[in-house]
mmCIF file of C-alpha atoms in Angstrom:
data_model
loop_
_atom_site.group_PDB
_atom_site.id
_atom_site.type_symbol
_atom_site.label_atom_id
_atom_site.label_comp_id
_atom_site.label_asym_id
_atom_site.label_seq_id
_atom_site.Cartn_x
_atom_site.Cartn_y
_atom_site.Cartn_z
ATOM 1 C CA UNK A 25 78.729 117.880 98.132
ATOM 2 C CA UNK A 26 76.616 117.596 101.282
ATOM 3 C CA UNK A 27 74.642 120.379 102.875
ATOM 4 C CA UNK A 28 75.275 120.590 106.600
ATOM 5 C CA UNK A 29 75.829 123.003 109.409
ATOM 6 C CA UNK A 30 79.462 123.003 110.498
ATOM 7 C CA UNK A 31 80.349 122.530 114.145
ATOM 8 C CA UNK A 32 83.742 123.052 115.809
ATOM 9 C CA UNK A 33 85.452 119.664 115.857
ATOM 10 C CA UNK A 34 85.850 118.385 119.409
ATOM 11 C CA UNK A 35 89.430 117.665 120.599
ATOM 12 C CA UNK A 36 88.719 113.958 121.175
ATOM 13 C CA UNK A 37 87.334 113.665 117.631
ATOM 14 C CA UNK A 38 90.482 115.339 116.268
ATOM 15 C CA UNK A 39 92.699 112.908 118.201
ATOM 16 C CA UNK A 40 90.727 109.926 116.874
ATOM 17 C CA UNK A 41 91.016 111.230 113.321
ATOM 18 C CA UNK A 42 94.772 111.812 113.624
ATOM 19 C CA UNK A 43 95.341 108.319 115.041
ATOM 20 C CA UNK A 44 93.432 106.688 112.198
ATOM 21 C CA UNK A 45 95.194 108.866 109.612
ATOM 22 C CA UNK A 46 98.572 107.670 110.921
ATOM 23 C CA UNK A 47 97.363 104.062 111.052
ATOM 24 C CA UNK A 48 96.038 104.236 107.496
ATOM 25 C CA UNK A 49 99.279 105.771 106.241
ATOM 26 C CA UNK A 50 101.283 102.954 107.843
ATOM 27 C CA UNK A 51 98.873 100.404 106.394
ATOM 28 C CA UNK A 52 99.211 101.800 102.873
ATOM 29 C CA UNK A 53 103.005 101.761 103.242
ATOM 30 C CA UNK A 54 103.088 98.169 104.493
ATOM 31 C CA UNK A 55 100.786 96.959 101.718
ATOM 32 C CA UNK A 56 103.050 98.683 99.189
ATOM 33 C CA UNK A 57 106.087 96.942 100.683
ATOM 34 C CA UNK A 58 104.177 93.661 100.608
ATOM 35 C CA UNK A 59 103.697 94.019 96.859
ATOM 36 C CA UNK A 60 107.372 94.925 96.416
ATOM 37 C CA UNK A 61 108.378 91.848 98.426
ATOM 38 C CA UNK A 62 106.214 89.619 96.268
ATOM 39 C CA UNK A 63 107.781 90.851 93.054
ATOM 40 C CA UNK A 64 111.305 90.773 94.483
ATOM 41 C CA UNK A 65 110.776 87.143 95.426
ATOM 42 C CA UNK A 66 109.890 86.415 91.798
ATOM 43 C CA UNK A 67 106.555 84.915 92.799
ATOM 44 C CA UNK A 68 104.305 87.738 91.605
ATOM 45 C CA UNK A 69 100.875 88.418 93.033
ATOM 46 C CA UNK A 70 98.299 85.833 94.018
ATOM 47 C CA UNK A 71 94.624 86.081 94.959
ATOM 48 C CA UNK A 72 95.369 86.831 98.616
ATOM 49 C CA UNK A 73 97.382 89.865 97.477
ATOM 50 C CA UNK A 74 94.647 91.030 95.124
ATOM 51 C CA UNK A 75 92.070 90.819 97.898
ATOM 52 C CA UNK A 76 94.224 92.960 100.182
ATOM 53 C CA UNK A 77 94.605 95.479 97.375
ATOM 54 C CA UNK A 78 90.807 95.457 97.102
ATOM 55 C CA UNK A 79 90.359 95.923 100.870
ATOM 56 C CA UNK A 80 92.841 98.793 101.147
ATOM 57 C CA UNK A 81 90.725 101.486 99.407
ATOM 58 C CA UNK A 82 87.771 100.371 101.498
ATOM 59 C CA UNK A 83 89.711 101.077 104.680
ATOM 60 C CA UNK A 84 90.719 104.458 103.259
ATOM 61 C CA UNK A 85 87.062 105.105 102.407
ATOM 62 C CA UNK A 86 86.047 104.555 106.026
ATOM 63 C CA UNK A 87 88.688 107.068 107.119
ATOM 64 C CA UNK A 88 87.316 109.590 104.619
ATOM 65 C CA UNK A 89 83.804 109.204 106.017
ATOM 66 C CA UNK A 90 85.127 109.603 109.561
ATOM 67 C CA UNK A 91 86.819 112.817 108.472
ATOM 68 C CA UNK A 92 83.674 114.089 106.791
ATOM 69 C CA UNK A 93 81.634 113.366 109.921
ATOM 70 C CA UNK A 94 83.999 115.282 112.217
ATOM 71 C CA UNK A 95 82.673 118.818 111.454
ATOM 72 C CA UNK A 96 79.046 117.659 111.314
ATOM 73 C CA UNK A 97 78.688 117.598 115.074
ATOM 74 C CA UNK A 98 80.099 114.274 116.219
ATOM 75 C CA UNK A 99 80.056 114.415 120.001
ATOM 76 C CA UNK A 100 77.285 117.013 120.133
ATOM 77 C CA UNK A 101 73.783 116.232 121.348
ATOM 78 C CA UNK A 102 71.368 115.332 118.583
ATOM 79 C CA UNK A 103 69.162 118.280 119.459
ATOM 80 C CA UNK A 104 71.978 120.513 118.178
ATOM 81 C CA UNK A 105 72.903 118.450 115.142
ATOM 82 C CA UNK A 106 69.392 117.630 113.966
ATOM 83 C CA UNK A 107 69.793 119.570 110.673
ATOM 84 C CA UNK A 108 72.763 117.333 109.817
ATOM 85 C CA UNK A 109 71.258 114.063 110.981
ATOM 86 C CA UNK A 110 69.811 112.883 107.679
ATOM 87 C CA UNK A 111 73.133 113.485 105.924
ATOM 88 C CA UNK A 112 74.942 111.591 108.680
ATOM 89 C CA UNK A 113 72.483 108.681 108.365
ATOM 90 C CA UNK A 114 72.985 108.494 104.591
ATOM 91 C CA UNK A 115 76.724 108.318 105.106
ATOM 92 C CA UNK A 116 76.182 105.708 107.841
ATOM 93 C CA UNK A 117 74.623 103.366 105.263
ATOM 94 C CA UNK A 118 77.766 103.592 103.122
ATOM 95 C CA UNK A 119 79.906 103.252 106.250
ATOM 96 C CA UNK A 120 78.201 100.003 107.284
ATOM 97 C CA UNK A 121 78.454 98.596 103.782
ATOM 98 C CA UNK A 122 82.159 99.404 103.443
ATOM 99 C CA UNK A 123 82.893 98.013 106.894
ATOM 100 C CA UNK A 124 81.204 94.681 106.101
ATOM 101 C CA UNK A 125 82.951 94.250 102.755
ATOM 102 C CA UNK A 126 86.366 95.358 104.051
ATOM 103 C CA UNK A 127 86.401 92.956 107.006
ATOM 104 C CA UNK A 128 85.114 90.108 104.838
ATOM 105 C CA UNK A 129 87.734 90.767 102.168
ATOM 106 C CA UNK A 130 90.558 90.585 104.706
ATOM 107 C CA UNK A 131 89.241 87.284 106.087
ATOM 108 C CA UNK A 132 88.993 85.800 102.594
ATOM 109 C CA UNK A 133 92.540 86.951 101.832
ATOM 110 C CA UNK A 134 93.905 85.149 104.893
ATOM 111 C CA UNK A 135 92.129 81.900 104.042
ATOM 112 C CA UNK A 136 93.178 81.973 100.392
ATOM 113 C CA UNK A 137 96.734 82.525 101.639
ATOM 114 C CA UNK A 138 96.371 79.310 103.663
ATOM 115 C CA UNK A 139 95.210 77.449 100.561
ATOM 116 C CA UNK A 140 98.240 78.670 98.651
ATOM 117 C CA UNK A 141 100.741 77.835 101.379
ATOM 118 C CA UNK A 142 99.567 74.588 102.982
ATOM 119 C CA UNK A 143 99.232 71.216 101.281
ATOM 120 C CA UNK A 144 97.774 69.302 104.230
ATOM 121 C CA UNK A 145 94.488 67.846 103.002
ATOM 122 C CA UNK A 146 92.672 68.088 106.324
ATOM 123 C CA UNK A 147 93.650 71.715 106.831
ATOM 124 C CA UNK A 148 92.694 72.647 103.294
ATOM 125 C CA UNK A 149 89.247 71.117 103.733
ATOM 126 C CA UNK A 150 88.775 73.011 107.003
ATOM 127 C CA UNK A 151 89.869 76.254 105.352
ATOM 128 C CA UNK A 152 87.481 75.738 102.443
ATOM 129 C CA UNK A 153 84.613 75.098 104.853
ATOM 130 C CA UNK A 154 85.469 78.229 106.832
ATOM 131 C CA UNK A 155 85.820 80.221 103.621
ATOM 132 C CA UNK A 156 82.371 79.143 102.446
ATOM 133 C CA UNK A 157 80.802 80.013 105.788
ATOM 134 C CA UNK A 158 82.478 83.430 105.938
ATOM 135 C CA UNK A 159 81.390 84.191 102.370
ATOM 136 C CA UNK A 160 77.757 83.317 103.154
ATOM 137 C CA UNK A 161 77.736 85.227 106.441
ATOM 138 C CA UNK A 162 79.355 88.253 104.800
ATOM 139 C CA UNK A 163 76.693 88.226 102.105
ATOM 140 C CA UNK A 164 74.033 88.224 104.835
ATOM 141 C CA UNK A 165 75.763 91.152 106.563
ATOM 142 C CA UNK A 166 75.726 93.167 103.362
ATOM 143 C CA UNK A 167 72.078 92.347 102.687
ATOM 144 C CA UNK A 168 71.001 93.393 106.190
ATOM 145 C CA UNK A 169 72.228 96.916 105.436
ATOM 146 C CA UNK A 170 69.502 97.149 102.793
ATOM 147 C CA UNK A 171 66.831 94.981 104.440
ATOM 148 C CA UNK A 172 66.828 96.044 108.090
ATOM 149 C CA UNK A 173 64.420 98.889 107.333
ATOM 150 C CA UNK A 174 61.303 98.681 105.167
ATOM 151 C CA UNK A 175 61.212 100.660 102.985
ATOM 152 C CA UNK A 176 64.932 101.203 102.558
ATOM 153 C CA UNK A 177 64.487 104.994 102.717
ATOM 154 C CA UNK A 178 63.560 104.623 106.380
ATOM 155 C CA UNK A 179 67.217 103.737 107.038
ATOM 156 C CA UNK A 180 68.327 107.320 106.474
ATOM 157 C CA UNK A 181 65.203 109.472 106.198
ATOM 158 C CA UNK A 182 63.711 111.159 109.258
ATOM 159 C CA UNK A 183 60.354 111.639 107.574
ATOM 160 C CA UNK A 184 59.880 108.337 105.698
ATOM 161 C CA UNK A 185 57.132 106.024 106.914
ATOM 162 C CA UNK A 186 58.137 102.468 107.703
ATOM 163 C CA UNK A 187 59.657 100.186 110.287
ATOM 164 C CA UNK A 188 63.231 99.208 111.169
ATOM 165 C CA UNK A 189 64.698 96.287 113.046
ATOM 166 C CA UNK A 190 67.084 96.680 115.940
ATOM 167 C CA UNK A 191 70.048 98.211 114.139
ATOM 168 C CA UNK A 192 72.290 98.403 117.192
ATOM 169 C CA UNK A 193 71.705 94.700 117.901
ATOM 170 C CA UNK A 194 72.630 93.876 114.315
ATOM 171 C CA UNK A 195 75.871 95.879 114.656
ATOM 172 C CA UNK A 196 76.750 93.947 117.815
ATOM 173 C CA UNK A 197 75.904 90.597 116.209
ATOM 174 C CA UNK A 198 78.150 91.355 113.241
ATOM 175 C CA UNK A 199 80.951 92.388 115.589
ATOM 176 C CA UNK A 200 80.581 89.218 117.665
ATOM 177 C CA UNK A 201 80.772 87.082 114.535
ATOM 178 C CA UNK A 202 83.922 88.919 113.470
ATOM 179 C CA UNK A 203 85.614 88.064 116.760
ATOM 180 C CA UNK A 204 84.617 84.385 116.646
ATOM 181 C CA UNK A 205 85.572 83.981 112.989
ATOM 182 C CA UNK A 206 88.899 85.770 113.556
ATOM 183 C CA UNK A 207 89.857 83.334 116.305
ATOM 184 C CA UNK A 208 88.824 80.329 114.199
ATOM 185 C CA UNK A 209 90.640 81.506 111.074
ATOM 186 C CA UNK A 210 93.852 82.479 112.859
ATOM 187 C CA UNK A 211 94.084 79.214 114.789
ATOM 188 C CA UNK A 212 93.271 76.907 111.859
ATOM 189 C CA UNK A 213 96.914 76.292 110.819
ATOM 190 C CA UNK A 214 98.300 75.891 114.354
ATOM 191 C CA UNK A 215 97.760 72.094 114.649
ATOM 192 C CA UNK A 216 99.629 71.659 111.372
ATOM 193 C CA UNK A 217 102.453 73.950 112.493
ATOM 194 C CA UNK A 218 102.883 72.101 115.785
ATOM 195 C CA UNK A 219 102.903 68.754 113.969
ATOM 196 C CA UNK A 220 106.004 69.795 112.035
ATOM 197 C CA UNK A 221 109.375 68.352 113.002
ATOM 198 C CA UNK A 222 111.139 71.495 114.128
ATOM 199 C CA UNK A 223 112.344 73.142 117.309
ATOM 200 C CA UNK A 224 109.875 74.535 119.803
ATOM 201 C CA UNK A 225 111.199 78.121 119.464
ATOM 202 C CA UNK A 226 110.629 77.907 115.701
ATOM 203 C CA UNK A 227 107.087 76.650 116.248
ATOM 204 C CA UNK A 228 106.449 79.485 118.689
ATOM 205 C CA UNK A 229 107.773 81.979 116.157
ATOM 206 C CA UNK A 230 105.499 80.751 113.373
ATOM 207 C CA UNK A 231 102.577 80.603 115.805
ATOM 208 C CA UNK A 232 103.210 84.240 116.698
ATOM 209 C CA UNK A 233 103.163 85.147 113.011
ATOM 210 C CA UNK A 234 99.724 83.614 112.577
ATOM 211 C CA UNK A 235 98.306 84.969 115.840
ATOM 212 C CA UNK A 236 99.361 88.570 115.298
ATOM 213 C CA UNK A 237 95.927 89.129 113.819
ATOM 214 C CA UNK A 238 94.353 88.572 117.247
ATOM 215 C CA UNK A 239 95.218 92.216 117.931
ATOM 216 C CA UNK A 240 92.320 92.987 115.602
ATOM 217 C CA UNK A 241 90.049 90.840 117.767
ATOM 218 C CA UNK A 242 90.920 93.018 120.759
ATOM 219 C CA UNK A 243 89.883 96.094 118.770
ATOM 220 C CA UNK A 244 86.694 94.298 117.706
ATOM 221 C CA UNK A 245 85.854 93.641 121.366
ATOM 222 C CA UNK A 246 86.374 97.321 122.192
ATOM 223 C CA UNK A 247 84.139 98.220 119.266
ATOM 224 C CA UNK A 248 81.361 95.988 120.588
ATOM 225 C CA UNK A 249 81.620 97.627 124.014
ATOM 226 C CA UNK A 250 81.180 101.052 122.427
ATOM 227 C CA UNK A 251 78.279 99.802 120.302
ATOM 228 C CA UNK A 252 76.386 98.793 123.452
ATOM 229 C CA UNK A 253 76.524 102.469 124.429
ATOM 230 C CA UNK A 254 75.274 103.676 121.042
ATOM 231 C CA UNK A 255 71.816 105.286 120.996
ATOM 232 C CA UNK A 256 70.226 105.940 117.631
ATOM 233 C CA UNK A 257 67.961 108.517 119.242
ATOM 234 C CA UNK A 258 71.120 110.471 120.118
ATOM 235 C CA UNK A 259 73.384 109.230 117.355
ATOM 236 C CA UNK A 260 75.851 112.112 117.155
ATOM 237 C CA UNK A 261 76.191 112.333 120.911
ATOM 238 C CA UNK A 262 77.011 108.628 121.409
ATOM 239 C CA UNK A 263 78.922 107.581 118.264
ATOM 240 C CA UNK A 264 82.351 109.090 119.044
ATOM 241 C CA UNK A 265 84.089 105.858 120.082
ATOM 242 C CA UNK A 266 82.061 103.547 117.822
ATOM 243 C CA UNK A 267 83.093 105.707 114.880
ATOM 244 C CA UNK A 268 86.743 105.563 115.923
ATOM 245 C CA UNK A 269 87.007 101.797 116.512
ATOM 246 C CA UNK A 270 84.944 100.971 113.402
ATOM 247 C CA UNK A 271 87.494 102.788 111.234
ATOM 248 C CA UNK A 272 90.449 101.389 113.137
ATOM 249 C CA UNK A 273 89.444 97.716 112.860
ATOM 250 C CA UNK A 274 89.601 97.131 109.068
ATOM 251 C CA UNK A 275 92.744 99.216 108.583
ATOM 252 C CA UNK A 276 94.486 97.430 111.453
ATOM 253 C CA UNK A 277 93.369 94.083 110.018
ATOM 254 C CA UNK A 278 94.930 94.898 106.647
ATOM 255 C CA UNK A 279 98.122 95.953 108.416
ATOM 256 C CA UNK A 280 98.341 92.840 110.612
ATOM 257 C CA UNK A 281 97.882 90.348 107.771
ATOM 258 C CA UNK A 282 100.431 92.185 105.592
ATOM 259 C CA UNK A 283 103.242 92.613 108.123
ATOM 260 C CA UNK A 284 104.320 88.915 108.153
ATOM 261 C CA UNK A 285 104.698 89.045 104.373
ATOM 262 C CA UNK A 286 107.662 91.403 104.644
ATOM 263 C CA UNK A 287 110.045 88.735 105.968
ATOM 264 C CA UNK A 288 111.830 88.183 102.675
ATOM 265 C CA UNK A 289 112.166 91.917 102.068
ATOM 266 C CA UNK A 290 113.696 92.342 105.510
ATOM 267 C CA UNK A 291 116.113 89.486 104.831
ATOM 268 C CA UNK A 292 117.195 90.992 101.533
ATOM 269 C CA UNK A 293 117.731 94.464 102.939
ATOM 270 C CA UNK A 294 119.104 93.903 106.427
ATOM 271 C CA UNK A 295 120.547 90.423 106.728
ATOM 272 C CA UNK A 296 122.824 88.135 104.815
ATOM 273 C CA UNK A 297 121.442 85.151 103.038
ATOM 274 C CA UNK A 298 120.791 82.380 105.518
ATOM 275 C CA UNK A 299 120.069 78.747 105.018
ATOM 276 C CA UNK A 300 116.386 78.004 105.088
ATOM 277 C CA UNK A 301 114.941 76.283 108.116
ATOM 278 C CA UNK A 302 113.892 72.747 107.369
ATOM 279 C CA UNK A 303 110.422 71.676 108.350
ATOM 280 C CA UNK A 304 109.464 68.051 108.021
ATOM 281 C CA UNK A 305 105.985 67.721 106.645
ATOM 282 C CA UNK A 306 103.991 64.893 105.145
ATOM 283 C CA UNK A 307 101.135 65.252 102.679
ATOM 284 C CA UNK A 308 99.247 63.013 100.313
ATOM 285 C CA UNK A 309 98.655 65.710 97.716
ATOM 286 C CA UNK A 310 100.762 65.815 94.580
ATOM 287 C CA UNK A 311 100.544 69.436 93.470
ATOM 288 C CA UNK A 312 100.217 72.810 95.127
ATOM 289 C CA UNK A 313 100.154 75.816 92.820
ATOM 290 C CA UNK A 314 102.406 78.563 94.104
ATOM 291 C CA UNK A 315 102.861 76.919 97.497
ATOM 292 C CA UNK A 316 105.731 77.906 99.754
ATOM 293 C CA UNK A 317 105.244 74.535 101.442
ATOM 294 C CA UNK A 318 105.746 72.562 98.205
ATOM 295 C CA UNK A 319 106.749 68.990 98.837
ATOM 296 C CA UNK A 320 110.249 67.792 98.055
ATOM 297 C CA UNK A 321 110.962 64.156 97.480
ATOM 298 C CA UNK A 322 114.292 63.143 98.944
ATOM 299 C CA UNK A 323 114.807 59.401 99.094
ATOM 300 C CA UNK A 324 117.722 59.726 101.488
ATOM 301 C CA UNK A 325 115.509 61.207 104.217
ATOM 302 C CA UNK A 326 112.480 59.664 105.905
ATOM 303 C CA UNK A 327 110.367 62.789 105.650
ATOM 304 C CA UNK A 328 109.809 65.481 103.079
ATOM 305 C CA UNK A 329 111.785 68.620 103.862
ATOM 306 C CA UNK A 330 110.224 72.020 103.436
ATOM 307 C CA UNK A 331 112.462 75.078 103.250
ATOM 308 C CA UNK A 332 110.920 77.976 105.128
ATOM 309 C CA UNK A 333 112.413 81.357 105.856
ATOM 310 C CA UNK A 334 109.439 83.542 106.552
ATOM 311 C CA UNK A 335 106.105 83.327 104.817
ATOM 312 C CA UNK A 336 107.402 85.000 101.669
ATOM 313 C CA UNK A 337 111.078 84.071 101.840
ATOM 314 C CA UNK A 338 113.221 85.286 98.998
ATOM 315 C CA UNK A 339 115.346 82.162 99.062
ATOM 316 C CA UNK A 340 112.644 79.521 99.078
ATOM 317 C CA UNK A 341 114.078 76.733 96.934
ATOM 318 C CA UNK A 342 112.688 73.596 95.427
ATOM 319 C CA UNK A 343 115.253 71.022 94.300
ATOM 320 C CA UNK A 344 114.745 68.038 92.091
ATOM 321 C CA UNK A 345 117.637 65.759 91.191
ATOM 322 C CA UNK A 346 117.618 62.996 88.657
ATOM 323 C CA UNK A 347 120.472 60.707 87.596
ATOM 324 C CA UNK A 348 119.898 59.094 84.220
ATOM 325 C CA UNK A 349 122.031 56.351 82.709
ATOM 326 C CA UNK A 350 121.411 55.071 79.209
ATOM 327 C CA UNK A 351 122.701 51.695 78.085
ATOM 328 C CA UNK A 352 125.405 51.663 80.736
ATOM 329 C CA UNK A 353 126.858 48.435 82.027
ATOM 330 C CA UNK A 354 127.350 48.056 85.768
ATOM 331 C CA UNK A 355 131.141 47.906 85.401
ATOM 332 C CA UNK A 356 131.334 51.004 83.258
ATOM 333 C CA UNK A 357 128.962 52.881 85.542
ATOM 334 C CA UNK A 358 131.080 51.977 88.576
ATOM 335 C CA UNK A 359 134.314 52.964 86.821
ATOM 336 C CA UNK A 360 133.055 56.283 85.549
ATOM 337 C CA UNK A 361 131.539 57.220 88.901
ATOM 338 C CA UNK A 362 134.894 56.707 90.606
ATOM 339 C CA UNK A 363 136.741 58.608 87.870
ATOM 340 C CA UNK A 364 134.228 61.434 87.595
ATOM 341 C CA UNK A 365 132.487 61.837 90.967
ATOM 342 C CA UNK A 366 129.406 64.018 91.188
ATOM 343 C CA UNK A 367 128.566 65.754 94.430
ATOM 344 C CA UNK A 368 124.795 65.413 94.713
ATOM 345 C CA UNK A 369 124.553 67.513 97.854
ATOM 346 C CA UNK A 370 125.777 70.750 96.312
ATOM 347 C CA UNK A 371 124.184 73.120 93.899
ATOM 348 C CA UNK A 372 124.747 76.709 92.961
ATOM 349 C CA UNK A 373 121.179 77.668 93.767
ATOM 350 C CA UNK A 374 120.627 79.139 90.336
ATOM 351 C CA UNK A 375 122.061 76.980 87.599
ATOM 352 C CA UNK A 376 121.569 73.644 85.847
ATOM 353 C CA UNK A 377 124.559 71.290 85.913
ATOM 354 C CA UNK A 378 125.067 68.717 83.157
ATOM 355 C CA UNK A 379 127.845 66.153 83.435
ATOM 356 C CA UNK A 380 128.640 63.758 80.576
ATOM 357 C CA UNK A 381 131.029 60.887 80.453
ATOM 358 C CA UNK A 382 134.295 61.379 78.522
ATOM 359 C CA UNK A 383 134.482 60.322 74.916
ATOM 360 C CA UNK A 384 136.471 57.159 75.634
ATOM 361 C CA UNK A 385 133.834 56.013 78.093
ATOM 362 C CA UNK A 386 130.897 56.331 75.754
ATOM 363 C CA UNK A 387 131.363 53.180 73.741
ATOM 364 C CA UNK A 388 131.485 49.578 74.915
ATOM 365 C CA UNK A 389 132.597 46.459 73.115
ATOM 366 C CA UNK A 390 129.343 46.432 71.148
ATOM 367 C CA UNK A 391 129.775 50.056 69.963
ATOM 368 C CA UNK A 392 126.795 51.368 71.936
ATOM 369 C CA UNK A 393 126.485 54.950 73.115
ATOM 370 C CA UNK A 394 126.387 55.427 76.884
ATOM 371 C CA UNK A 395 125.792 58.764 78.534
ATOM 372 C CA UNK A 396 125.360 59.417 82.222
ATOM 373 C CA UNK A 397 123.642 62.720 82.934
ATOM 374 C CA UNK A 398 123.008 64.513 86.220
ATOM 375 C CA UNK A 399 120.555 67.406 86.432
ATOM 376 C CA UNK A 400 120.294 69.694 89.431
ATOM 377 C CA UNK A 401 117.400 72.099 89.175
ATOM 378 C CA UNK A 402 117.029 74.932 91.687
ATOM 379 C CA UNK A 403 114.059 77.265 91.742
ATOM 380 C CA UNK A 404 114.267 80.456 93.752
#
């Protein structure tokens, strides 16, 4: 496919390639389990899942390019690899483009997940603002791949006439933005989590779930350090570590944002069904499509109770109870309640219960029909 002179792959390059192959394999496996968990929960896929599925082949694509670079002289001085340099530069354009889109896709997936889960108006507005900013910045990152050199051919051609901006500086700027945006995105829900009425250990656990993605920020920092050592005049001789960390970052990001979604699958496979933790949460919104933090009106409690057992719990339940009496006198209602008590605190978790009054209790002195009905609806 590409014409190049093959060089013996250096041991360090082989180690880097093996590490990223293992990481990518684990990432693919975890994403597959994430999809299984979503279907097992009965919720199906949502836009955050689709975006991860879109990012996954991009991460694999970066690994493929890293593998293709390995025998082209990565780690060798450019004076030795000069015949391969134009091919490497052409692949670098694709590499930059895939990196920008993959990282952006993961960030968008996380924020859309927040919009699906949280109903807090202030948090949702903050997430939408961050989402808009990330989308605009990501578009700029993609455009700079094509605009940093004029004409575009100068980006990869050794003989083309033209001028290029500081490409290394642009790589560092993009990396710095990734770190800052990662921290902002991952800490956005923390004020809401710590405002919930729950135990401190539970808050710490949920906080840890959201902050697991900061591992990616550590990798991004290491990538920036290696980029400061990158010299385009000796690209093959100085790109060993930049190549490694640039492939690691998006695949690790996909892995980190998918791991917390396996909670319900773990519960189904390795633990018995437990009662969901109750988180008190107040919101002024009325509807949240597909939200695991859906509000539950319970007049006997001062706050809305939110069942939460992991981010994708298999036993998330939403209960709505309604007692309806039609043309029932107070005396008859009192008598029938004592004769036929209904336990409003119990439900089977999967069925609808309908209780009618007996035949002799359905007619009063005026011959009217009176029916008292109790519905208990449970959604898993």
